PDB file of C-alpha atoms in Angstrom:
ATOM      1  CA  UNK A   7      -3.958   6.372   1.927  1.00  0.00           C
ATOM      2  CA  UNK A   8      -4.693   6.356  -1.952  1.00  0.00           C
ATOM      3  CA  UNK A   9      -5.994   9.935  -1.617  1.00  0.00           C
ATOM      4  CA  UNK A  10      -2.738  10.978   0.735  1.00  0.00           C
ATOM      5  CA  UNK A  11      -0.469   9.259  -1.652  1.00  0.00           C
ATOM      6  CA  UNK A  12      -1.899  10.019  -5.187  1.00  0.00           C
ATOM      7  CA  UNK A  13      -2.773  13.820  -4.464  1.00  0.00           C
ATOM      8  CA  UNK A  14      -0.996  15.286  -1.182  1.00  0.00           C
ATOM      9  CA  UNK A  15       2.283  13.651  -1.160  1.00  0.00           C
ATOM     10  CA  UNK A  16       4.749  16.913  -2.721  1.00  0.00           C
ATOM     11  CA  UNK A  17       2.610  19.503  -0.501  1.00  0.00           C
ATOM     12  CA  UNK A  18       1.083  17.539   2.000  1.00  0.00           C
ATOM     13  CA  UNK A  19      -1.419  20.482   2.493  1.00  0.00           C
ATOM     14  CA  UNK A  20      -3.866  20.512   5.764  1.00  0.00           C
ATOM     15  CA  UNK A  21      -7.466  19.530   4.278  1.00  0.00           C
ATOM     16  CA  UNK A  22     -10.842  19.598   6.481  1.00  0.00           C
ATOM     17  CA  UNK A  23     -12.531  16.788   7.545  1.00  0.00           C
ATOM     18  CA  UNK A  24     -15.135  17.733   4.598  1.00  0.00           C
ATOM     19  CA  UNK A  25     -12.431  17.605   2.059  1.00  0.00           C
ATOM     20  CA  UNK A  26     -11.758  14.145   3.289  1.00  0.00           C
ATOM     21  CA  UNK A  27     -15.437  13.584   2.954  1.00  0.00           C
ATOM     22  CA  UNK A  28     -16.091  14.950  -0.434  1.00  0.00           C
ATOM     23  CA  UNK A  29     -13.492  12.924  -2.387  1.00  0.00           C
ATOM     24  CA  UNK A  30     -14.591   9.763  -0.802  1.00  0.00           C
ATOM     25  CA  UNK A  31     -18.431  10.289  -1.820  1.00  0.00           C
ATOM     26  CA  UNK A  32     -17.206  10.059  -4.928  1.00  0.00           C
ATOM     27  CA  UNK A  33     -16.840   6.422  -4.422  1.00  0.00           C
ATOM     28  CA  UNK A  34     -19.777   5.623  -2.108  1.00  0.00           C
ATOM     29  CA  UNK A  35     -17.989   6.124   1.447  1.00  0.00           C
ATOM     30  CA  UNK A  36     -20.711   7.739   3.617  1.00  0.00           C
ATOM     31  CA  UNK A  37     -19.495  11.016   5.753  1.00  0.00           C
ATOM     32  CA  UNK A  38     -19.593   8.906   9.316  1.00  0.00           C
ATOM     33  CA  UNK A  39     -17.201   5.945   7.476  1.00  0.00           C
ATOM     34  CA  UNK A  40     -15.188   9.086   6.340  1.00  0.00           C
ATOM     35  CA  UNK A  41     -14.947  10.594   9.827  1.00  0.00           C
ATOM     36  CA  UNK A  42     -14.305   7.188  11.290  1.00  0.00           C
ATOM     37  CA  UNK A  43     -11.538   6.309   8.741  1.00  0.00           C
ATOM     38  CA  UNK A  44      -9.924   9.707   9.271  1.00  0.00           C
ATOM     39  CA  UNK A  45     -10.095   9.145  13.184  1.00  0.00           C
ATOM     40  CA  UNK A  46      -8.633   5.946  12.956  1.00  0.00           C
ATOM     41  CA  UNK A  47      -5.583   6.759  10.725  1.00  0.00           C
ATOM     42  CA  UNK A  48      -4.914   9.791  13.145  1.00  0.00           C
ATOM     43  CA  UNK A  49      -4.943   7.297  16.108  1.00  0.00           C
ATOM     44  CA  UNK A  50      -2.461   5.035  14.133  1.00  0.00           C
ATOM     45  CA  UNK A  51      -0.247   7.931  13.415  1.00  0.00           C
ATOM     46  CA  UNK A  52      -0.615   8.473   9.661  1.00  0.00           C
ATOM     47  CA  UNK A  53      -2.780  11.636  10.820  1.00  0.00           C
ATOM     48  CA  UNK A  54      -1.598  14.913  12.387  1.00  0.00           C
ATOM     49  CA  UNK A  55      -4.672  16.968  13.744  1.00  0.00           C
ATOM     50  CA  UNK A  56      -5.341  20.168  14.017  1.00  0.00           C
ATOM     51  CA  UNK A  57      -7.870  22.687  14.767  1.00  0.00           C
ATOM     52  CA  UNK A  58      -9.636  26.258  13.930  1.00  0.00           C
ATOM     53  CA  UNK A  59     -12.009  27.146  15.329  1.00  0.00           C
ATOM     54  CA  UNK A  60     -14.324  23.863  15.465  1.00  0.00           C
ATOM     55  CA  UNK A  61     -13.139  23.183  12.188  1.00  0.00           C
ATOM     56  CA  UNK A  62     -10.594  19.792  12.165  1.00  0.00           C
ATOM     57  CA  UNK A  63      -7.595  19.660   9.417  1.00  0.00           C
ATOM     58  CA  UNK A  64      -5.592  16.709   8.713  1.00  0.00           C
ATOM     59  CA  UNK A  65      -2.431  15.920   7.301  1.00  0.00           C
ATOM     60  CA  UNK A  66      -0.009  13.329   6.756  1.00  0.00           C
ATOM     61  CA  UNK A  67       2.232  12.821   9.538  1.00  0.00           C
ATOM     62  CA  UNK A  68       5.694  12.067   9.172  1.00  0.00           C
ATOM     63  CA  UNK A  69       5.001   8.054   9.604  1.00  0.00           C
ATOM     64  CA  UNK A  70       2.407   8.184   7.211  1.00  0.00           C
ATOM     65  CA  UNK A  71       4.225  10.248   4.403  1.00  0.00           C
ATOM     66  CA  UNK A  72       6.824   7.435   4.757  1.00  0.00           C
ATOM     67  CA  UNK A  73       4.287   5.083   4.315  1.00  0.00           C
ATOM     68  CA  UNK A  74       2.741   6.760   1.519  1.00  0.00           C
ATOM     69  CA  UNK A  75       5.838   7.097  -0.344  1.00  0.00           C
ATOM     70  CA  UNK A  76       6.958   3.542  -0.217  1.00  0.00           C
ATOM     71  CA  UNK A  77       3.776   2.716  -1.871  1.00  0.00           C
ATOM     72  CA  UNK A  78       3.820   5.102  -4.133  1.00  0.00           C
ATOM     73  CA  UNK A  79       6.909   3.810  -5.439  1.00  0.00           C
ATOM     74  CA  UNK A  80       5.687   0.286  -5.259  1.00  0.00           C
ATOM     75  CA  UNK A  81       2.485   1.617  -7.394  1.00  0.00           C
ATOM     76  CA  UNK A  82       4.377   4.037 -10.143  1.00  0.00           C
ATOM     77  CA  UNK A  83       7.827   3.083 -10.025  1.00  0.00           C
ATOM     78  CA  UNK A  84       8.654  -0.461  -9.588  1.00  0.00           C
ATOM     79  CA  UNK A  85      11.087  -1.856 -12.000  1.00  0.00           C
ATOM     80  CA  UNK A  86      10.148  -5.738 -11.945  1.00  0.00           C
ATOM     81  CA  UNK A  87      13.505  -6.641 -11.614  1.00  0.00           C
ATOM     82  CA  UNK A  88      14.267  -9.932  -9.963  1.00  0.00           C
ATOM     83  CA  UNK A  89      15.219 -10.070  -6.667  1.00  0.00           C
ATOM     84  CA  UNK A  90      19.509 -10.465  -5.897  1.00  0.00           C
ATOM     85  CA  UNK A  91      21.257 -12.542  -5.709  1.00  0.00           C
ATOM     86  CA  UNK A  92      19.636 -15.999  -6.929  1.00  0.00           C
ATOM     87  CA  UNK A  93      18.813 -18.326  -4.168  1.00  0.00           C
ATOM     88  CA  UNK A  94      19.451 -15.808  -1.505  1.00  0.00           C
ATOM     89  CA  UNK A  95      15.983 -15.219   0.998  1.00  0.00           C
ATOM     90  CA  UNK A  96      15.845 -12.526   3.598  1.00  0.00           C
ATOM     91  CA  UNK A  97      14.272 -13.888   6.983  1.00  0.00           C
ATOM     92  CA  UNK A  98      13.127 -10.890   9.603  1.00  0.00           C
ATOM     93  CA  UNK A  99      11.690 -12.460  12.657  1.00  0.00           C
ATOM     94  CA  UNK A 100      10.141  -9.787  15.615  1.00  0.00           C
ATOM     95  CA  UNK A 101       8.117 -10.207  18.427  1.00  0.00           C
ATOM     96  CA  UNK A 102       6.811  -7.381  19.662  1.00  0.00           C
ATOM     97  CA  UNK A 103       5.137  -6.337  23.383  1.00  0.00           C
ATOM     98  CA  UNK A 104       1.660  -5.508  23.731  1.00  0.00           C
ATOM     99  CA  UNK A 105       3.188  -1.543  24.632  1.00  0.00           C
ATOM    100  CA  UNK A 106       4.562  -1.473  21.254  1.00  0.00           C
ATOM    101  CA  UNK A 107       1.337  -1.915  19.258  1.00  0.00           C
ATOM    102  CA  UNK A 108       1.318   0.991  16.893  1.00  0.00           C
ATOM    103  CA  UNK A 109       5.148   0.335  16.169  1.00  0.00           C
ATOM    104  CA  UNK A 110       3.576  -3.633  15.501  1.00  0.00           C
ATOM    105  CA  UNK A 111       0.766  -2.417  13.049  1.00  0.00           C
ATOM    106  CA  UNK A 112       3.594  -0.195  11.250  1.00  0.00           C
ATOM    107  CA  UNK A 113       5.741  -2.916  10.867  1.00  0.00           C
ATOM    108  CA  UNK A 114       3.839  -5.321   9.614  1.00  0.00           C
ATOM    109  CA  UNK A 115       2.124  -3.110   6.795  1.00  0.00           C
ATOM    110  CA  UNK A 116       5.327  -1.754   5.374  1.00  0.00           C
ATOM    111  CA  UNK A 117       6.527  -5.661   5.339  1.00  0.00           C
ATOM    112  CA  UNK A 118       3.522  -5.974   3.332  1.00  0.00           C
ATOM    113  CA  UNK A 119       4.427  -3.526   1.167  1.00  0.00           C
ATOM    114  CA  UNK A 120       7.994  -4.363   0.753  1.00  0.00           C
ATOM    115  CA  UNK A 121       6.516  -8.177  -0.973  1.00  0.00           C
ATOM    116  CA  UNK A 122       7.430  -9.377   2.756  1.00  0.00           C
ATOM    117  CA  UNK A 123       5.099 -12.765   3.284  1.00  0.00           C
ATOM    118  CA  UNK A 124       4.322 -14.082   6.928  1.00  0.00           C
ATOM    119  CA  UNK A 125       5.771 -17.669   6.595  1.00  0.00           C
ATOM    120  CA  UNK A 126       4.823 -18.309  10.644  1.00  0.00           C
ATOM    121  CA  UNK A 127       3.761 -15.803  13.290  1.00  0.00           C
ATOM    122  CA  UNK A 128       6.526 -13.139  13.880  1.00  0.00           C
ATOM    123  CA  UNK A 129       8.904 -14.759  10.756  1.00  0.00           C
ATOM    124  CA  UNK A 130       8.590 -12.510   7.579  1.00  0.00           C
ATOM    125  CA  UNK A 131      10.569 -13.542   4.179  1.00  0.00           C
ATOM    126  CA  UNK A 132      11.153 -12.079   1.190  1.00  0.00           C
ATOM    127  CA  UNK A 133      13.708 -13.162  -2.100  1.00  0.00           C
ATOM    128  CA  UNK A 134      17.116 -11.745  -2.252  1.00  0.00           C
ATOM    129  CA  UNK A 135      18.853  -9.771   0.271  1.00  0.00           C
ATOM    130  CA  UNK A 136      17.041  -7.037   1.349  1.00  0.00           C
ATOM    131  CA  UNK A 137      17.858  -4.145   3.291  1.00  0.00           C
ATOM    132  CA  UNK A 138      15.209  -3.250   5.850  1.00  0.00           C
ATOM    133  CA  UNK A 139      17.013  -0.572   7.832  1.00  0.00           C
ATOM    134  CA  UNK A 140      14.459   2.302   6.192  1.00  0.00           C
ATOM    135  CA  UNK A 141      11.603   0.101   7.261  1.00  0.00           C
ATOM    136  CA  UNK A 142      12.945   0.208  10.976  1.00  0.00           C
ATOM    137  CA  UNK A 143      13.625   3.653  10.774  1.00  0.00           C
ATOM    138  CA  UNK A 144      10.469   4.738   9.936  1.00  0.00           C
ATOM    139  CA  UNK A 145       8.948   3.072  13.717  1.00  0.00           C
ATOM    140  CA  UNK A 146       8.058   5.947  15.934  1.00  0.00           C
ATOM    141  CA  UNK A 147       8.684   4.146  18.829  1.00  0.00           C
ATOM    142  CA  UNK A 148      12.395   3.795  21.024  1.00  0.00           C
ATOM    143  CA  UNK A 149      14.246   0.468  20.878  1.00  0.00           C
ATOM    144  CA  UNK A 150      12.321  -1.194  18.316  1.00  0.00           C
ATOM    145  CA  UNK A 151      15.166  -3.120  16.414  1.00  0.00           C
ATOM    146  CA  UNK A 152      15.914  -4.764  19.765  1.00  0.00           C
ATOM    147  CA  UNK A 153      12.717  -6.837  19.556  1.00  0.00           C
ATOM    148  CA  UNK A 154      13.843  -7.743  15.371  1.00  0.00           C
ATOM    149  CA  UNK A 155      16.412  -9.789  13.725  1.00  0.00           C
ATOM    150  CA  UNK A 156      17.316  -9.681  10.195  1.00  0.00           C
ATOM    151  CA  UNK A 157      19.430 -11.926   8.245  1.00  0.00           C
ATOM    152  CA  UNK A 158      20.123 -13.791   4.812  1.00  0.00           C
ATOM    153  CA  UNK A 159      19.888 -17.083   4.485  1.00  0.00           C
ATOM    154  CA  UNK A 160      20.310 -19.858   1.982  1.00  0.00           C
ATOM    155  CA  UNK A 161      17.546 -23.042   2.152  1.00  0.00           C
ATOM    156  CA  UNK A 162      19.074 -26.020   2.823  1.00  0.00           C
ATOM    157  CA  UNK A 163      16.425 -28.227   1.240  1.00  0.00           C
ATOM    158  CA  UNK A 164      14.850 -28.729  -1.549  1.00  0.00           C
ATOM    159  CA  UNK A 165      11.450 -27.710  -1.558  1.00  0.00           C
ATOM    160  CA  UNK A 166      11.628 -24.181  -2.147  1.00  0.00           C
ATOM    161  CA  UNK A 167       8.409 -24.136  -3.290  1.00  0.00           C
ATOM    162  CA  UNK A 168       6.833 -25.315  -0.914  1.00  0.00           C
ATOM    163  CA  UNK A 169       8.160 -22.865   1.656  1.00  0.00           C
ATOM    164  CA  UNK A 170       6.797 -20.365  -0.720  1.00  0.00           C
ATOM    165  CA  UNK A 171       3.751 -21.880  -0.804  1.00  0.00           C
ATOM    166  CA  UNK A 172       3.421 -22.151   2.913  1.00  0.00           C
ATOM    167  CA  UNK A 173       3.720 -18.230   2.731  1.00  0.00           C
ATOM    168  CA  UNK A 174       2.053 -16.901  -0.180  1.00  0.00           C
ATOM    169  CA  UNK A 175      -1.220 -18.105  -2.316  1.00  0.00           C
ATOM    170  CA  UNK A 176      -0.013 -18.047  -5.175  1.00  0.00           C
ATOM    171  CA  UNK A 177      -3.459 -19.265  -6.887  1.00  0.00           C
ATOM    172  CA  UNK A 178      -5.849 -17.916  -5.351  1.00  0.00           C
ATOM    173  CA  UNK A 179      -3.678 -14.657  -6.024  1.00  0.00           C
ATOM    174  CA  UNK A 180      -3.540 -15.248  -9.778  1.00  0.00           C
ATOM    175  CA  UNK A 181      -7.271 -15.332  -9.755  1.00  0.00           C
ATOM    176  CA  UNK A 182      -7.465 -12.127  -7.807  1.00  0.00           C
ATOM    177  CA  UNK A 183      -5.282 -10.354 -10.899  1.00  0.00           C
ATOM    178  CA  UNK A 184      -7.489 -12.225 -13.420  1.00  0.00           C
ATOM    179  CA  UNK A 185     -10.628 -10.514 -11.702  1.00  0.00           C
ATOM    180  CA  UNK A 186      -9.247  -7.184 -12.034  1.00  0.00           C
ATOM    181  CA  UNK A 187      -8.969  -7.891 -15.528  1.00  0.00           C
ATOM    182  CA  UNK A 188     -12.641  -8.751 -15.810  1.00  0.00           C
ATOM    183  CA  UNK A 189     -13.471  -6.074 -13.668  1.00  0.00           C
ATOM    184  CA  UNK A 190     -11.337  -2.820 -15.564  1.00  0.00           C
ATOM    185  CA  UNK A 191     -10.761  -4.412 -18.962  1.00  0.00           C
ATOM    186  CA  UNK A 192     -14.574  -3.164 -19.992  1.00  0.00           C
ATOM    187  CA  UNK A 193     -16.137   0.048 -21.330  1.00  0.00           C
ATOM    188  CA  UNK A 194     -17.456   1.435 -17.995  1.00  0.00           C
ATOM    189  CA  UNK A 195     -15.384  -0.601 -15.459  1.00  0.00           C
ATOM    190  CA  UNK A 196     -16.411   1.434 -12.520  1.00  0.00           C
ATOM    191  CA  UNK A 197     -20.095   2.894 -12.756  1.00  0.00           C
ATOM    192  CA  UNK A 198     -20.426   3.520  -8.906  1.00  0.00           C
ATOM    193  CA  UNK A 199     -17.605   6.694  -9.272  1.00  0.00           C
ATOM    194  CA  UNK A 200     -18.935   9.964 -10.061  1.00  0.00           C
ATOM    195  CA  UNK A 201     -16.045  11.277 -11.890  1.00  0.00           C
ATOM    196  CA  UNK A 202     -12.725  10.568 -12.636  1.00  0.00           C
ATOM    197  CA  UNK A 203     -11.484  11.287  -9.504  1.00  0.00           C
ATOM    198  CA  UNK A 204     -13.341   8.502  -8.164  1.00  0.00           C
ATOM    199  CA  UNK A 205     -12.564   6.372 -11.046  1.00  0.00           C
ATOM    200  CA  UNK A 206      -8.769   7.074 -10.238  1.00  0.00           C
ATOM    201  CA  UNK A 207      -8.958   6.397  -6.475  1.00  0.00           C
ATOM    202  CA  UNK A 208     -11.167   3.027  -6.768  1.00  0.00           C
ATOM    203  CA  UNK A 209      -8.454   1.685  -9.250  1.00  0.00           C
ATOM    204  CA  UNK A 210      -5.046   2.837  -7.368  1.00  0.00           C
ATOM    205  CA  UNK A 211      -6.070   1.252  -4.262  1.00  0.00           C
ATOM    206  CA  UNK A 212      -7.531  -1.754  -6.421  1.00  0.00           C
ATOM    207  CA  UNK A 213      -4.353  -2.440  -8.079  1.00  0.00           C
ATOM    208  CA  UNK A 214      -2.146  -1.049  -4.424  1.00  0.00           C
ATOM    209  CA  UNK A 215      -4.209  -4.151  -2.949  1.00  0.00           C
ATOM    210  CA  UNK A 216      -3.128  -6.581  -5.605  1.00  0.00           C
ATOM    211  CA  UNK A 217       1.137  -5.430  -5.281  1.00  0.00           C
ATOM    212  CA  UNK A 218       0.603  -5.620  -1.584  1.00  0.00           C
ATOM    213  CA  UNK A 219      -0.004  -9.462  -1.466  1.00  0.00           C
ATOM    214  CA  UNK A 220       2.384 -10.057  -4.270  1.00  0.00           C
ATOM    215  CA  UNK A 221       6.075 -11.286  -3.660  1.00  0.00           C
ATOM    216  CA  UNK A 222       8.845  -9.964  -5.848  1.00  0.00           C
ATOM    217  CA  UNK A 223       9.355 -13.721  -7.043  1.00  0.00           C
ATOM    218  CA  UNK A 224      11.613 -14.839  -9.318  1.00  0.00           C
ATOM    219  CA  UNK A 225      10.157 -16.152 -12.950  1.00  0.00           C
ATOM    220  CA  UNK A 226      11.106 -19.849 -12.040  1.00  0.00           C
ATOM    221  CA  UNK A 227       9.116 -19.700  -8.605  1.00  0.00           C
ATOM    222  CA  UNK A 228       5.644 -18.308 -10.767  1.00  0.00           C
ATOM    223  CA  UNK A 229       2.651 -20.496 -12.443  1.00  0.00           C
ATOM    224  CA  UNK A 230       2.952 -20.264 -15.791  1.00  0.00           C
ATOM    225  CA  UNK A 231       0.845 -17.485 -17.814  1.00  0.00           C
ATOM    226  CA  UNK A 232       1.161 -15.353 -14.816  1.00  0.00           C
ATOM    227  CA  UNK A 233      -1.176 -12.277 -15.619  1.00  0.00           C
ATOM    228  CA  UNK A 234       0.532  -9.806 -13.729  1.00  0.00           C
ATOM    229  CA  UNK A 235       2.525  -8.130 -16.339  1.00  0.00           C
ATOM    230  CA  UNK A 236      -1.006  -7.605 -18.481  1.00  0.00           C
ATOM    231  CA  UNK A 237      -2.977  -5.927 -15.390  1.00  0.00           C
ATOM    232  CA  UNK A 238      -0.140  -3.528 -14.812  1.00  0.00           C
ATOM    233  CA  UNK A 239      -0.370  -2.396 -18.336  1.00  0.00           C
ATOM    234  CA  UNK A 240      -3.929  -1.901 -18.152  1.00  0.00           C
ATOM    235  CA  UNK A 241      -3.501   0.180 -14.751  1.00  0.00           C
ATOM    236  CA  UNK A 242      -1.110   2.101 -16.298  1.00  0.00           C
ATOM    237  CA  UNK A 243      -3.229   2.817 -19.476  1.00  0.00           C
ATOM    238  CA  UNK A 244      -6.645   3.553 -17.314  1.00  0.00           C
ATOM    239  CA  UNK A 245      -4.889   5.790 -14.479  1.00  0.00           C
ATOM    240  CA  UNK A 246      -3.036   7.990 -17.358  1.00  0.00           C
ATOM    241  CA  UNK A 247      -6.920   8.403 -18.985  1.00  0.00           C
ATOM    242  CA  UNK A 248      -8.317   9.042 -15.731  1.00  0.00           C
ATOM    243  CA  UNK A 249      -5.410  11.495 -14.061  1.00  0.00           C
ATOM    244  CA  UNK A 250      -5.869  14.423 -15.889  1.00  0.00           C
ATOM    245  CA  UNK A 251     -10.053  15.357 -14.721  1.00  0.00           C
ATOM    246  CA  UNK A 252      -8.947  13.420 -11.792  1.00  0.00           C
ATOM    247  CA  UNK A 253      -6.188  16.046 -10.426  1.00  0.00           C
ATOM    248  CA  UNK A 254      -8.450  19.369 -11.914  1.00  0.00           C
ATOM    249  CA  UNK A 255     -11.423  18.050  -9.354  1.00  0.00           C
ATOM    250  CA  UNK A 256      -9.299  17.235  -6.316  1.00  0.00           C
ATOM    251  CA  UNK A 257      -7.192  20.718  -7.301  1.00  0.00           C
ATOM    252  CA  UNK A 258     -10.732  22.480  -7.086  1.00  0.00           C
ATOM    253  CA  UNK A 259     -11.724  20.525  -3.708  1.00  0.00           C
ATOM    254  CA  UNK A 260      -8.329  21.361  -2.384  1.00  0.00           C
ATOM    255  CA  UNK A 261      -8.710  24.898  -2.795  1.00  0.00           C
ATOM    256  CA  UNK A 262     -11.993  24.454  -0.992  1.00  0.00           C
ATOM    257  CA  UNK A 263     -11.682  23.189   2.036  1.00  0.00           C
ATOM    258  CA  UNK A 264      -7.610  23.237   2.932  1.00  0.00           C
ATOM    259  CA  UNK A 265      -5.987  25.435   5.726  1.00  0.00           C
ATOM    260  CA  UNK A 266      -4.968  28.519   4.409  1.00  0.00           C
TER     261      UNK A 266
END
């Protein structure tokens, strides 16, 4: 999805299966987790298939560029700002059926992605009032938003925080951001990558795994010292050092190995 979203998402060219396999040997992925991967995400319906000859091309599908983009702008484009209007929590709450299991997966990734946290099975929350009609609109699947409600609400109580708490870790999540600083904040942070392209996709979809557990919180809800704000700067500094090798040696694999 890094790959998809970082390097396909204006074009969205068709790339073979070796394409696929060539940028993620960069990082270590072995050609049968590639293949596997690929045949997964095409199962899911982030994948479109199609053949020539024995050849297989892949491309985003229409669910997947949607996902793609929504992280994208999560990644490059999010604004920090706190979440509107104070004290105000949007509750989603869906349950559902076993023949709706794609739309399920769908839904509960782009929650993810949208700082949704599970507070109890099939009750999703997130500050301020959001509007999730995009998020339903992007489920392939007929009648969806009959199995999910959606409203604001207001607590009535006074431990907010501990309702938060109940729903996200916010601990063990402050650690996770203070690893990545250990991890990129040195000369050589990622010695496994061949290139720069590798470099660039190990740290997008390190830091996309870090914004996808975190809540869009206001200040007052946040341990103090939270080191967020410092490991966005250094993604931004490292991607803009990496990007320009990085796009010249997917540009040359593209021309390789896509559909013409």
């Amino acid at each position: 999805m890094t790959m998809l979203g970082r390097y396909c998402l204006e074009e969205n060219p068709e790339i073979a299966t070796a394409g696929y396999i060539e940028v993620l040997a960069r990082i270590g992925v072995s050609a049968h987790a590639t293949r596997l991967t690929v045949s997964r995400m095409t199962e899911r319906g982030l994948l479109d298939r199609s053949r020539r000859g024995r050849a297989a091309y892949f491309r985003a599908s229409e669910v997947g560029l949607r996902v793609v983009r929504v992280q994208q702008q999560r990644t490059f484009h999010d604004t920090g700002e706190e979440p509107q209007p104070p004290g105000a929590w949007t509750v989603l709450c869906f349950s559902l059926p076993e023949t709706h299991r794609k739309e399920r997966h769908l839904l509960r990734r782009s929650l993810a992605w949208e700082s949704f946290g599970l507070l109890r099975d099939g009750v999703w929350l997130a500050p301020g009032e959001r509007d999730v009609s995009a998020i339903l609109a992007q489920l392939p699947g007929a009648g969806v938003d009959q199995h999910v409600e959606v409203f604001t609400a207001y607590p009535k109580f006074d431990d907010v925080q501990g309702m938060i708490s109940r729903t996200w870790h916010l601990d063990e999540l402050a650690a996770r951001y203070d690893r990545f600083l250990r991890s990129w904040d040195v000369p050589d942070p990622v010695p496994e990558a061949l290139d720069d392209l590798g470099r660039d996709v190990i740290l997008a979809s390190a830091w996309r795994q870090l914004l996808r557990e975190t809540p869009r919180l206001p200040a007052e809800h946040l341990p103090g010292d939270w080191p967020a704000a410092r490991c966005h700067e250094l993604f931004r500094t490292l991607h803009e050092s990496y990007r320009p090798d990085a796009d010249r040696i997917f540009a040359g694999i593209l021309a390789e190995h896509r559909m013409s």
